[in-house]
Short mmCIF file of N, CA, C and O and ligand atoms in Angstrom, two decimals:
data_model
loop_
_atom_site.label_atom_id
_atom_site.label_comp_id
_atom_site.label_asym_id
_atom_site.label_seq_id
_atom_site.Cartn_x
_atom_site.Cartn_y
_atom_site.Cartn_z
N UNK W 1236 126.50 94.37 81.41
CA UNK W 1236 125.53 93.23 81.71
C UNK W 1236 126.01 92.43 82.84
O UNK W 1236 127.19 92.00 82.81
N UNK W 1237 125.19 92.10 83.72
CA UNK W 1237 125.51 91.28 84.92
C UNK W 1237 124.84 89.87 84.70
O UNK W 1237 123.68 89.74 84.57
N UNK W 1238 125.69 88.78 84.54
CA UNK W 1238 125.04 87.44 84.39
C UNK W 1238 125.79 86.51 85.40
O UNK W 1238 126.94 86.31 85.19
N UNK W 1239 125.04 86.07 86.39
CA UNK W 1239 125.68 85.22 87.37
C UNK W 1239 124.87 83.95 87.46
O UNK W 1239 123.64 83.98 87.27
N UNK W 1240 125.50 82.82 87.62
CA UNK W 1240 124.72 81.62 88.06
C UNK W 1240 124.37 81.84 89.51
O UNK W 1240 125.19 82.21 90.31
N UNK W 1241 123.06 81.58 89.83
CA UNK W 1241 122.71 81.75 91.26
C UNK W 1241 123.68 81.00 92.17
O UNK W 1241 124.02 81.49 93.28
N UNK W 1242 124.14 79.81 91.76
CA UNK W 1242 124.90 78.97 92.57
C UNK W 1242 126.30 79.66 92.82
O UNK W 1242 126.97 79.31 93.77
N UNK W 1243 126.71 80.54 91.93
CA UNK W 1243 127.97 81.23 92.08
C UNK W 1243 127.94 82.15 93.18
O UNK W 1243 129.01 82.58 93.74
N UNK W 1244 126.78 82.68 93.54
CA UNK W 1244 126.69 83.74 94.55
C UNK W 1244 126.15 83.20 95.85
O UNK W 1244 126.90 83.24 96.89
N UNK W 1245 125.02 82.71 95.92
CA UNK W 1245 124.44 82.33 97.21
C UNK W 1245 123.76 81.02 97.01
O UNK W 1245 123.44 80.67 95.91
N UNK W 1246 123.45 80.32 98.09
CA UNK W 1246 122.93 79.06 97.97
C UNK W 1246 121.44 78.83 98.45
O UNK W 1246 120.63 78.36 97.77
N UNK W 1247 121.08 79.47 99.58
CA UNK W 1247 119.69 79.32 100.17
C UNK W 1247 118.80 80.19 99.44
O UNK W 1247 119.18 81.19 98.88
N UNK W 1248 117.56 79.80 99.49
CA UNK W 1248 116.47 80.61 98.85
C UNK W 1248 116.41 82.07 99.48
O UNK W 1248 116.45 83.04 98.73
N UNK W 1249 116.42 82.15 100.82
CA UNK W 1249 116.32 83.36 101.39
C UNK W 1249 117.56 84.29 101.03
O UNK W 1249 117.39 85.53 100.81
N UNK W 1250 118.69 83.69 101.03
CA UNK W 1250 119.89 84.39 100.70
C UNK W 1250 119.82 84.85 99.15
O UNK W 1250 120.30 85.89 98.71
N UNK W 1251 119.28 83.99 98.40
CA UNK W 1251 119.10 84.30 96.94
C UNK W 1251 118.18 85.56 96.79
O UNK W 1251 118.47 86.49 96.06
N UNK W 1252 117.12 85.61 97.55
CA UNK W 1252 116.24 86.69 97.57
C UNK W 1252 117.04 88.00 97.96
O UNK W 1252 116.89 89.03 97.48
N UNK W 1253 117.84 87.86 98.99
CA UNK W 1253 118.63 88.99 99.47
C UNK W 1253 119.74 89.43 98.43
O UNK W 1253 119.82 90.64 98.21
N UNK W 1254 120.15 88.44 97.68
CA UNK W 1254 121.08 88.82 96.60
C UNK W 1254 120.39 89.64 95.55
O UNK W 1254 120.87 90.70 95.03
N UNK W 1255 119.21 89.29 95.22
CA UNK W 1255 118.35 90.06 94.23
C UNK W 1255 118.04 91.39 94.69
O UNK W 1255 118.15 92.37 93.93
N UNK W 1256 117.65 91.51 96.02
CA UNK W 1256 117.28 92.83 96.61
C UNK W 1256 118.50 93.71 96.48
O UNK W 1256 118.35 94.87 96.07
N UNK W 1257 119.65 93.19 96.86
CA UNK W 1257 120.83 94.00 96.89
C UNK W 1257 121.30 94.44 95.36
O UNK W 1257 121.82 95.52 95.17
N UNK W 1258 121.03 93.50 94.43
CA UNK W 1258 121.40 93.79 93.02
C UNK W 1258 120.44 94.98 92.66
O UNK W 1258 120.90 95.92 91.92
N UNK W 1259 119.16 94.90 93.00
CA UNK W 1259 118.25 95.93 92.53
C UNK W 1259 118.65 97.25 93.21
O UNK W 1259 118.59 98.32 92.58
N UNK W 1260 119.03 97.16 94.45
CA UNK W 1260 119.45 98.39 95.23
C UNK W 1260 120.63 99.03 94.58
O UNK W 1260 120.80 100.21 94.41
N UNK W 1261 121.61 98.16 94.25
CA UNK W 1261 122.79 98.68 93.56
C UNK W 1261 122.44 99.35 92.29
O UNK W 1261 122.96 100.43 91.90
N UNK W 1262 121.60 98.69 91.48
CA UNK W 1262 121.18 99.29 90.19
C UNK W 1262 120.49 100.61 90.36
O UNK W 1262 120.76 101.55 89.62
N UNK W 1263 119.57 100.69 91.44
CA UNK W 1263 119.00 101.91 91.74
C UNK W 1263 120.03 103.10 91.90
O UNK W 1263 119.80 104.22 91.43
N UNK W 1264 121.14 102.79 92.52
CA UNK W 1264 122.16 103.79 92.82
C UNK W 1264 122.85 104.24 91.48
O UNK W 1264 123.43 105.40 91.47
N UNK W 1265 122.74 103.55 90.42
CA UNK W 1265 123.34 103.81 89.20
C UNK W 1265 122.44 104.52 88.20
O UNK W 1265 122.89 104.92 87.10
N UNK W 1266 121.17 104.77 88.59
CA UNK W 1266 120.18 105.29 87.66
C UNK W 1266 120.71 106.69 87.11
O UNK W 1266 121.28 107.41 87.74
N UNK W 1267 120.35 106.91 85.79
CA UNK W 1267 120.68 108.23 85.29
C UNK W 1267 119.33 108.95 85.18
O UNK W 1267 118.47 108.78 84.34
N UNK W 1268 119.15 109.88 86.15
CA UNK W 1268 117.94 110.49 86.41
C UNK W 1268 118.04 112.04 86.62
O UNK W 1268 117.61 112.63 87.59
N UNK W 1269 118.69 112.82 85.70
CA UNK W 1269 118.92 114.21 85.93
C UNK W 1269 117.51 115.04 85.80
O UNK W 1269 117.49 116.17 86.34
N UNK W 1270 116.59 114.43 85.33
CA UNK W 1270 115.23 115.24 85.16
C UNK W 1270 114.33 114.98 86.26
O UNK W 1270 113.71 115.86 86.93
N UNK W 1271 114.02 113.63 86.54
CA UNK W 1271 112.96 113.31 87.62
C UNK W 1271 113.70 113.22 89.06
O UNK W 1271 113.00 113.39 90.01
N UNK W 1272 115.00 112.93 89.04
CA UNK W 1272 115.61 112.70 90.27
C UNK W 1272 115.01 111.53 90.96
O UNK W 1272 115.16 111.42 92.17
N UNK W 1273 114.39 110.61 90.27
CA UNK W 1273 113.67 109.45 90.87
C UNK W 1273 114.39 108.15 90.39
O UNK W 1273 114.10 107.70 89.35
N UNK W 1274 115.28 107.67 91.37
CA UNK W 1274 116.06 106.50 90.94
C UNK W 1274 115.22 105.21 91.09
O UNK W 1274 114.46 105.08 92.12
N UNK W 1275 115.30 104.40 90.07
CA UNK W 1275 114.63 103.04 90.23
C UNK W 1275 115.61 101.94 89.77
O UNK W 1275 116.43 102.17 88.86
N UNK W 1276 115.61 100.85 90.45
CA UNK W 1276 116.46 99.70 90.12
C UNK W 1276 115.61 98.49 89.95
O UNK W 1276 114.50 98.38 90.58
N UNK W 1277 116.06 97.56 89.15
CA UNK W 1277 115.26 96.25 89.03
C UNK W 1277 116.32 95.12 88.93
O UNK W 1277 117.36 95.30 88.34
N UNK W 1278 115.84 94.02 89.47
CA UNK W 1278 116.70 92.79 89.30
C UNK W 1278 115.77 91.60 89.09
O UNK W 1278 114.78 91.39 89.65
N UNK W 1279 116.26 90.74 88.21
CA UNK W 1279 115.53 89.64 87.68
C UNK W 1279 116.30 88.31 88.02
O UNK W 1279 117.51 88.17 87.85
N UNK W 1280 115.51 87.31 88.55
CA UNK W 1280 116.15 85.93 88.47
C UNK W 1280 115.26 85.12 87.44
O UNK W 1280 114.04 85.41 87.33
N UNK W 1281 115.90 84.33 86.75
CA UNK W 1281 115.18 83.50 85.78
C UNK W 1281 115.08 82.10 86.14
O UNK W 1281 115.72 81.58 87.09
N UNK W 1282 114.21 81.35 85.45
CA UNK W 1282 113.99 79.91 85.82
C UNK W 1282 115.17 79.12 85.61
O UNK W 1282 115.43 78.03 86.18
N UNK W 1283 116.20 79.63 84.87
CA UNK W 1283 117.49 78.98 84.58
C UNK W 1283 118.46 79.35 85.56
O UNK W 1283 119.69 78.88 85.45
N UNK W 1284 118.13 80.09 86.57
CA UNK W 1284 119.10 80.44 87.69
C UNK W 1284 120.03 81.51 87.33
O UNK W 1284 120.96 81.68 88.03
N UNK W 1285 119.70 82.38 86.40
CA UNK W 1285 120.51 83.55 86.14
C UNK W 1285 119.95 84.73 86.66
O UNK W 1285 118.72 84.83 86.94
N UNK W 1286 120.77 85.82 86.96
CA UNK W 1286 120.22 87.07 87.43
C UNK W 1286 120.75 88.21 86.58
O UNK W 1286 121.89 88.23 86.02
N UNK W 1287 119.89 89.25 86.52
CA UNK W 1287 120.22 90.36 85.61
C UNK W 1287 119.61 91.62 86.40
O UNK W 1287 118.65 91.54 87.13
N UNK W 1288 120.22 92.77 86.07
CA UNK W 1288 119.63 94.05 86.75
C UNK W 1288 119.64 95.14 85.66
O UNK W 1288 120.23 95.12 84.59
N UNK W 1289 118.92 96.21 86.03
CA UNK W 1289 118.86 97.41 85.20
C UNK W 1289 118.35 98.62 86.02
O UNK W 1289 117.88 98.41 87.16
N UNK W 1290 118.61 99.74 85.41
CA UNK W 1290 118.15 101.01 86.15
C UNK W 1290 117.54 101.91 85.12
O UNK W 1290 117.63 101.66 83.90
N UNK W 1291 116.74 102.96 85.56
CA UNK W 1291 116.12 103.83 84.61
C UNK W 1291 117.20 104.80 84.10
O UNK W 1291 118.18 105.24 84.75
N UNK W 1292 117.01 105.19 82.87
CA UNK W 1292 117.97 105.99 82.07
C UNK W 1292 117.15 107.07 81.35
O UNK W 1292 116.47 106.73 80.39
N UNK W 1293 117.23 108.27 81.84
CA UNK W 1293 116.40 109.22 81.29
C UNK W 1293 117.02 110.01 80.08
O UNK W 1293 118.25 109.76 79.79
N UNK W 1294 116.33 110.83 79.45
CA UNK W 1294 116.81 111.47 78.17
C UNK W 1294 116.30 112.93 78.13
O UNK W 1294 115.13 113.19 78.59
N UNK W 1295 117.05 113.88 77.58
CA UNK W 1295 116.65 115.24 77.31
C UNK W 1295 115.29 115.28 76.52
O UNK W 1295 114.55 116.12 76.75
N UNK W 1296 115.23 114.32 75.61
CA UNK W 1296 113.89 114.21 74.95
C UNK W 1296 113.14 113.24 75.82
O UNK W 1296 113.29 112.00 75.74
N UNK W 1297 112.38 113.80 76.72
CA UNK W 1297 111.76 113.06 77.88
C UNK W 1297 111.19 111.58 77.55
O UNK W 1297 111.47 110.71 78.20
N UNK W 1298 110.38 111.57 76.48
CA UNK W 1298 109.77 110.20 76.33
C UNK W 1298 110.71 109.12 75.86
O UNK W 1298 110.43 107.90 75.86
N UNK W 1299 111.94 109.52 75.54
CA UNK W 1299 113.00 108.52 75.18
C UNK W 1299 113.62 107.74 76.40
O UNK W 1299 114.38 106.90 76.24
N UNK W 1300 113.25 108.28 77.55
CA UNK W 1300 113.86 107.68 78.75
C UNK W 1300 113.38 106.24 78.94
O UNK W 1300 112.30 105.88 78.33
N UNK W 1301 114.13 105.33 79.58
CA UNK W 1301 113.69 103.95 79.72
C UNK W 1301 113.69 103.59 81.22
O UNK W 1301 114.40 104.15 82.02
N UNK W 1302 112.72 102.72 81.53
CA UNK W 1302 112.54 102.35 82.91
C UNK W 1302 113.54 101.20 83.37
O UNK W 1302 114.08 100.53 82.49
N UNK W 1303 113.69 101.04 84.64
CA UNK W 1303 114.58 100.10 85.26
C UNK W 1303 114.30 98.65 84.70
O UNK W 1303 115.08 97.89 84.39
N UNK W 1304 112.98 98.43 84.67
CA UNK W 1304 112.48 97.00 84.35
C UNK W 1304 112.94 96.75 82.83
O UNK W 1304 113.34 95.63 82.53
N UNK W 1305 112.76 97.80 82.04
CA UNK W 1305 113.08 97.57 80.64
C UNK W 1305 114.57 97.24 80.46
O UNK W 1305 114.98 96.38 79.72
N UNK W 1306 115.44 97.95 81.26
CA UNK W 1306 116.88 97.74 81.19
C UNK W 1306 117.18 96.31 81.65
O UNK W 1306 118.02 95.63 81.01
N UNK W 1307 116.55 95.83 82.69
CA UNK W 1307 116.83 94.51 83.21
C UNK W 1307 116.37 93.49 82.21
O UNK W 1307 117.04 92.41 82.06
N UNK W 1308 115.22 93.68 81.60
CA UNK W 1308 114.73 92.71 80.66
C UNK W 1308 115.58 92.61 79.35
O UNK W 1308 115.85 91.60 78.81
N UNK W 1309 116.08 93.81 79.00
CA UNK W 1309 117.00 93.88 77.76
C UNK W 1309 118.23 93.02 78.07
O UNK W 1309 118.75 92.22 77.29
N UNK W 1310 118.78 93.17 79.31
CA UNK W 1310 119.94 92.47 79.72
C UNK W 1310 119.65 90.99 79.75
O UNK W 1310 120.45 90.15 79.33
N UNK W 1311 118.48 90.55 80.25
CA UNK W 1311 118.09 89.23 80.32
C UNK W 1311 118.06 88.55 78.93
O UNK W 1311 118.60 87.41 78.72
N UNK W 1312 117.36 89.26 78.05
CA UNK W 1312 117.28 88.66 76.69
C UNK W 1312 118.66 88.56 76.03
O UNK W 1312 119.03 87.59 75.34
N UNK W 1313 119.55 89.59 76.25
CA UNK W 1313 120.92 89.47 75.73
C UNK W 1313 121.60 88.35 76.35
O UNK W 1313 122.45 87.64 75.64
N UNK W 1314 121.25 87.92 77.56
CA UNK W 1314 121.91 86.84 78.18
C UNK W 1314 121.29 85.52 77.85
O UNK W 1314 121.84 84.45 78.23
N UNK W 1315 120.35 85.43 77.00
CA UNK W 1315 119.79 84.21 76.46
C UNK W 1315 118.61 83.67 77.32
O UNK W 1315 118.18 82.50 77.13
N UNK W 1316 118.11 84.48 78.27
CA UNK W 1316 117.02 83.95 79.04
C UNK W 1316 115.65 84.63 78.71
O UNK W 1316 115.56 85.81 78.29
N UNK W 1317 114.62 83.93 78.88
CA UNK W 1317 113.25 84.49 78.48
C UNK W 1317 112.17 84.24 79.49
O UNK W 1317 111.00 84.53 79.21
N UNK W 1318 112.41 83.55 80.58
CA UNK W 1318 111.39 83.31 81.59
C UNK W 1318 111.81 83.82 82.97
O UNK W 1318 112.78 83.35 83.57
N UNK W 1319 111.04 84.82 83.34
CA UNK W 1319 111.33 85.47 84.73
C UNK W 1319 110.72 84.68 85.80
O UNK W 1319 109.50 84.28 85.77
N UNK W 1320 111.51 84.36 86.84
CA UNK W 1320 111.03 83.79 88.02
C UNK W 1320 110.57 84.85 89.02
O UNK W 1320 109.44 84.83 89.43
N UNK W 1321 111.51 85.72 89.34
CA UNK W 1321 111.18 86.84 90.24
C UNK W 1321 111.79 88.15 89.73
O UNK W 1321 112.91 88.09 89.11
N UNK W 1322 111.08 89.18 89.94
CA UNK W 1322 111.62 90.54 89.53
C UNK W 1322 111.47 91.48 90.78
O UNK W 1322 110.35 91.56 91.39
N UNK W 1323 112.57 92.08 91.17
CA UNK W 1323 112.54 93.00 92.25
C UNK W 1323 112.67 94.44 91.66
O UNK W 1323 113.51 94.66 90.84
N UNK W 1324 111.72 95.30 92.16
CA UNK W 1324 111.71 96.67 91.69
C UNK W 1324 111.85 97.55 92.93
O UNK W 1324 111.09 97.38 93.82
N UNK W 1325 112.78 98.48 92.95
CA UNK W 1325 113.00 99.34 94.15
C UNK W 1325 113.17 100.79 93.78
O UNK W 1325 113.73 101.15 92.75
N UNK W 1326 112.54 101.57 94.67
CA UNK W 1326 112.59 103.00 94.51
C UNK W 1326 112.47 103.62 95.96
O UNK W 1326 112.15 102.91 96.87
N UNK W 1327 112.70 104.87 96.06
CA UNK W 1327 112.62 105.55 97.37
C UNK W 1327 111.28 106.23 97.51
O UNK W 1327 110.43 106.23 96.65
N UNK W 1328 111.02 106.82 98.63
CA UNK W 1328 109.77 107.56 98.86
C UNK W 1328 108.79 106.58 99.62
O UNK W 1328 109.07 105.40 99.80
N UNK W 1329 107.61 107.16 100.05
CA UNK W 1329 106.69 106.37 100.83
C UNK W 1329 105.83 105.39 99.97
O UNK W 1329 105.42 104.45 100.51
N UNK W 1330 105.60 105.89 98.71
CA UNK W 1330 104.73 105.15 97.83
C UNK W 1330 105.29 103.79 97.39
O UNK W 1330 106.49 103.59 97.37
N UNK W 1331 104.35 102.95 96.95
CA UNK W 1331 104.82 101.74 96.30
C UNK W 1331 105.42 102.01 94.83
O UNK W 1331 104.67 102.70 94.16
N UNK W 1332 106.59 101.58 94.55
CA UNK W 1332 107.04 101.86 93.19
C UNK W 1332 106.70 100.64 92.33
O UNK W 1332 107.49 99.72 92.11
N UNK W 1333 105.38 100.64 92.03
CA UNK W 1333 104.86 99.51 91.22
C UNK W 1333 105.25 99.78 89.73
O UNK W 1333 105.31 100.94 89.34
N UNK W 1334 105.53 98.78 88.97
CA UNK W 1334 105.91 98.96 87.59
C UNK W 1334 104.79 99.78 86.81
O UNK W 1334 103.59 99.56 87.01
N UNK W 1335 105.19 100.61 85.99
CA UNK W 1335 104.25 101.42 85.12
C UNK W 1335 103.44 100.45 84.18
O UNK W 1335 103.82 99.26 84.05
N UNK W 1336 102.47 101.01 83.56
CA UNK W 1336 101.68 100.16 82.67
C UNK W 1336 102.54 99.47 81.56
O UNK W 1336 102.34 98.23 81.31
N UNK W 1337 103.44 100.26 80.93
CA UNK W 1337 104.28 99.66 79.88
C UNK W 1337 105.12 98.56 80.33
O UNK W 1337 105.36 97.52 79.69
N UNK W 1338 105.66 98.73 81.55
CA UNK W 1338 106.60 97.73 82.15
C UNK W 1338 105.77 96.51 82.56
O UNK W 1338 106.24 95.39 82.43
N UNK W 1339 104.60 96.76 83.00
CA UNK W 1339 103.71 95.47 83.39
C UNK W 1339 103.63 94.64 82.10
O UNK W 1339 103.78 93.38 82.17
N UNK W 1340 103.43 95.19 80.98
CA UNK W 1340 103.21 94.51 79.81
C UNK W 1340 104.64 93.92 79.32
O UNK W 1340 104.64 92.70 78.82
N UNK W 1341 105.68 94.60 79.59
CA UNK W 1341 106.97 94.08 79.21
C UNK W 1341 107.37 92.83 80.06
O UNK W 1341 107.83 91.83 79.59
N UNK W 1342 107.05 92.89 81.40
CA UNK W 1342 107.25 91.81 82.28
C UNK W 1342 106.38 90.54 81.82
O UNK W 1342 106.78 89.45 81.81
N UNK W 1343 105.11 90.98 81.46
CA UNK W 1343 104.13 89.92 81.13
C UNK W 1343 104.72 89.08 79.99
O UNK W 1343 104.46 87.83 79.92
N UNK W 1344 105.36 89.69 78.99
CA UNK W 1344 105.89 88.87 77.88
C UNK W 1344 106.77 87.72 78.24
O UNK W 1344 106.92 86.76 77.56
N UNK W 1345 107.43 87.97 79.39
CA UNK W 1345 108.40 86.94 79.85
C UNK W 1345 108.06 86.28 81.12
O UNK W 1345 108.88 85.83 81.84
N UNK W 1346 106.80 86.20 81.37
CA UNK W 1346 106.31 85.72 82.70
C UNK W 1346 105.70 84.32 82.50
O UNK W 1346 105.40 83.94 81.41
N UNK W 1347 105.54 83.60 83.67
CA UNK W 1347 104.79 82.38 83.75
C UNK W 1347 103.79 82.56 84.88
O UNK W 1347 103.75 83.66 85.54
N UNK W 1348 102.94 81.43 85.04
CA UNK W 1348 101.98 81.58 86.18
C UNK W 1348 102.74 81.71 87.53
O UNK W 1348 102.09 82.19 88.50
N UNK W 1349 104.02 81.39 87.53
CA UNK W 1349 104.64 81.42 88.88
C UNK W 1349 105.52 82.70 89.10
O UNK W 1349 106.12 82.83 90.06
N UNK W 1350 105.58 83.51 88.03
CA UNK W 1350 106.41 84.79 88.19
C UNK W 1350 105.89 85.67 89.34
O UNK W 1350 104.63 85.91 89.39
N UNK W 1351 106.74 86.08 90.12
CA UNK W 1351 106.39 87.03 91.20
C UNK W 1351 107.11 88.41 91.00
O UNK W 1351 108.25 88.41 90.62
N UNK W 1352 106.37 89.49 91.29
CA UNK W 1352 106.88 90.85 91.32
C UNK W 1352 107.01 91.38 92.60
O UNK W 1352 105.97 91.44 93.31
N UNK W 1353 108.26 91.78 93.11
CA UNK W 1353 108.44 92.21 94.46
C UNK W 1353 108.70 93.73 94.46
O UNK W 1353 109.66 94.19 93.85
N UNK W 1354 107.83 94.46 95.13
CA UNK W 1354 107.98 95.92 95.18
C UNK W 1354 108.76 96.39 96.43
O UNK W 1354 108.25 95.99 97.54
N UNK W 1355 109.84 97.04 96.20
CA UNK W 1355 110.70 97.27 97.38
C UNK W 1355 110.95 98.77 97.65
O UNK W 1355 110.87 99.54 96.74
N UNK W 1356 111.21 99.05 98.90
CA UNK W 1356 111.80 100.30 99.31
C UNK W 1356 113.15 100.04 99.83
O UNK W 1356 113.58 98.90 99.82
N UNK W 1357 113.93 101.09 100.21
CA UNK W 1357 115.37 100.90 100.64
C UNK W 1357 115.44 99.87 101.75
O UNK W 1357 116.60 99.25 101.97
N UNK W 1358 114.42 99.75 102.53
CA UNK W 1358 114.45 98.84 103.71
C UNK W 1358 114.14 97.44 103.49
O UNK W 1358 114.45 96.49 104.19
N UNK W 1359 113.55 97.11 102.32
CA UNK W 1359 113.19 95.73 101.96
C UNK W 1359 111.97 95.61 101.07
O UNK W 1359 111.49 96.60 100.55
N UNK W 1360 111.43 94.45 100.99
CA UNK W 1360 110.27 94.15 100.20
C UNK W 1360 108.95 94.68 100.86
O UNK W 1360 108.82 94.45 102.06
N UNK W 1361 108.20 95.52 100.12
CA UNK W 1361 106.99 96.13 100.64
C UNK W 1361 105.71 95.31 100.27
O UNK W 1361 104.75 95.25 100.95
N UNK W 1362 105.74 94.76 99.02
CA UNK W 1362 104.65 94.06 98.57
C UNK W 1362 105.03 93.10 97.48
O UNK W 1362 105.95 93.39 96.62
N UNK W 1363 104.52 91.78 97.48
CA UNK W 1363 104.79 90.88 96.39
C UNK W 1363 103.49 90.48 95.70
O UNK W 1363 102.51 90.24 96.33
N UNK W 1364 103.61 90.53 94.45
CA UNK W 1364 102.30 90.26 93.58
C UNK W 1364 102.64 89.27 92.56
O UNK W 1364 103.74 89.21 91.92
N UNK W 1365 101.61 88.49 92.20
CA UNK W 1365 101.83 87.60 91.03
C UNK W 1365 101.50 88.51 89.73
O UNK W 1365 100.99 89.57 89.82
N UNK W 1366 101.95 87.90 88.55
CA UNK W 1366 101.70 88.62 87.33
C UNK W 1366 100.23 88.83 87.13
O UNK W 1366 99.81 89.93 86.69
N UNK W 1367 99.38 87.96 87.46
CA UNK W 1367 97.95 87.96 87.27
C UNK W 1367 97.35 89.18 88.19
O UNK W 1367 96.45 89.86 87.80
N UNK W 1368 97.93 89.30 89.35
CA UNK W 1368 97.54 90.41 90.25
C UNK W 1368 98.00 91.71 89.76
O UNK W 1368 97.21 92.74 89.78
N UNK W 1369 99.24 91.80 89.16
CA UNK W 1369 99.71 93.13 88.73
C UNK W 1369 99.11 93.51 87.33
O UNK W 1369 98.90 94.72 87.08
N UNK W 1370 98.75 92.51 86.53
CA UNK W 1370 98.05 92.80 85.28
C UNK W 1370 97.08 91.84 84.83
O UNK W 1370 97.34 90.84 84.10
N UNK W 1371 95.86 91.81 85.40
CA UNK W 1371 94.85 91.02 85.23
C UNK W 1371 94.28 91.06 83.81
O UNK W 1371 94.39 92.07 83.10
N UNK W 1372 93.81 89.94 83.39
CA UNK W 1372 93.19 89.81 81.91
C UNK W 1372 94.16 90.26 80.92
O UNK W 1372 93.76 90.98 80.01
N UNK W 1373 95.44 89.92 81.11
CA UNK W 1373 96.46 90.42 80.24
C UNK W 1373 96.44 89.75 78.82
O UNK W 1373 96.00 88.60 78.70
N UNK W 1374 96.90 90.44 77.94
CA UNK W 1374 97.32 89.92 76.50
C UNK W 1374 98.68 89.50 76.47
O UNK W 1374 99.59 90.28 76.87
N UNK W 1375 98.93 88.29 75.98
CA UNK W 1375 100.37 87.79 75.92
C UNK W 1375 100.59 86.98 74.73
O UNK W 1375 99.66 86.89 73.84
N UNK W 1376 101.75 86.45 74.58
CA UNK W 1376 102.12 85.59 73.44
C UNK W 1376 101.07 84.53 73.10
O UNK W 1376 100.86 84.18 71.90
N UNK W 1377 100.45 83.98 74.02
CA UNK W 1377 99.45 82.87 73.81
C UNK W 1377 98.23 83.35 73.00
O UNK W 1377 97.71 82.64 72.22
N UNK W 1378 97.94 84.65 73.17
CA UNK W 1378 96.88 85.21 72.44
C UNK W 1378 97.06 85.16 70.94
O UNK W 1378 96.08 85.35 70.14
N UNK W 1379 98.34 85.22 70.53
CA UNK W 1379 98.63 85.19 69.14
C UNK W 1379 98.58 83.90 68.39
O UNK W 1379 98.76 83.67 67.12
N UNK W 1380 98.45 82.78 69.29
CA UNK W 1380 98.44 81.44 68.75
C UNK W 1380 96.98 81.11 68.36
O UNK W 1380 96.21 80.70 69.16
N UNK W 1381 96.66 81.30 67.14
CA UNK W 1381 95.29 81.20 66.61
C UNK W 1381 94.92 79.71 66.33
O UNK W 1381 95.76 78.92 66.12
N1 THU I 1947 110.25 104.42 86.35
C1 THU I 1947 110.81 103.24 86.20
O1 THU I 1947 112.03 103.00 86.06
N2 THU I 1947 110.03 102.12 86.39
C2 THU I 1947 108.67 102.13 86.64
O2 THU I 1947 108.01 101.17 86.58
C3 THU I 1947 108.06 103.51 87.04
C4 THU I 1947 108.90 104.63 86.58
C5 THU I 1947 111.11 105.63 86.16
C6 THU I 1947 110.86 106.37 84.83
C7 THU I 1947 111.40 107.69 85.08
O3 THU I 1947 112.76 107.67 84.93
C8 THU I 1947 111.23 107.89 86.70
O4 THU I 1947 110.95 106.59 87.22
C9 THU I 1947 110.08 108.81 86.95
O5 THU I 1947 108.87 108.33 86.34
#
């Protein structure tokens, strides 16, 4: 688990974004993907100024594999954080590596109106989306408050 105070690493906003991009890229290089050969990395910054990362981890029983976003979220919860400020997701290839449906819902659980999802390729950010753009009309914790 990687848990850093943002202030321990970089100070400016743009450098902070660069730090997250590099964390996601490093996570991507660690992915365990013997079946798809498709590495994905994710890095999260939280409203409390902590950062976490994760990679996809596949399994011989294919459905048991986990996505990079799920790994980063599990690390975040273990670190005591529950509100995502930014999440960077990175993969290779020409297409946008947008979070899968299940991961959209997982990110949604820990999002706010300000949460941003940054879709990256090895060269940098390709597209940035709000949670509402990524998962419109979503169901979340508020829906259970009757
Ligand atoms: N994958 C992720 O890690 N995140 C996503 O949002 C999309 C897909 C992984 C799962 C699997 O290990 C590989 O990419 C190919 O689907």
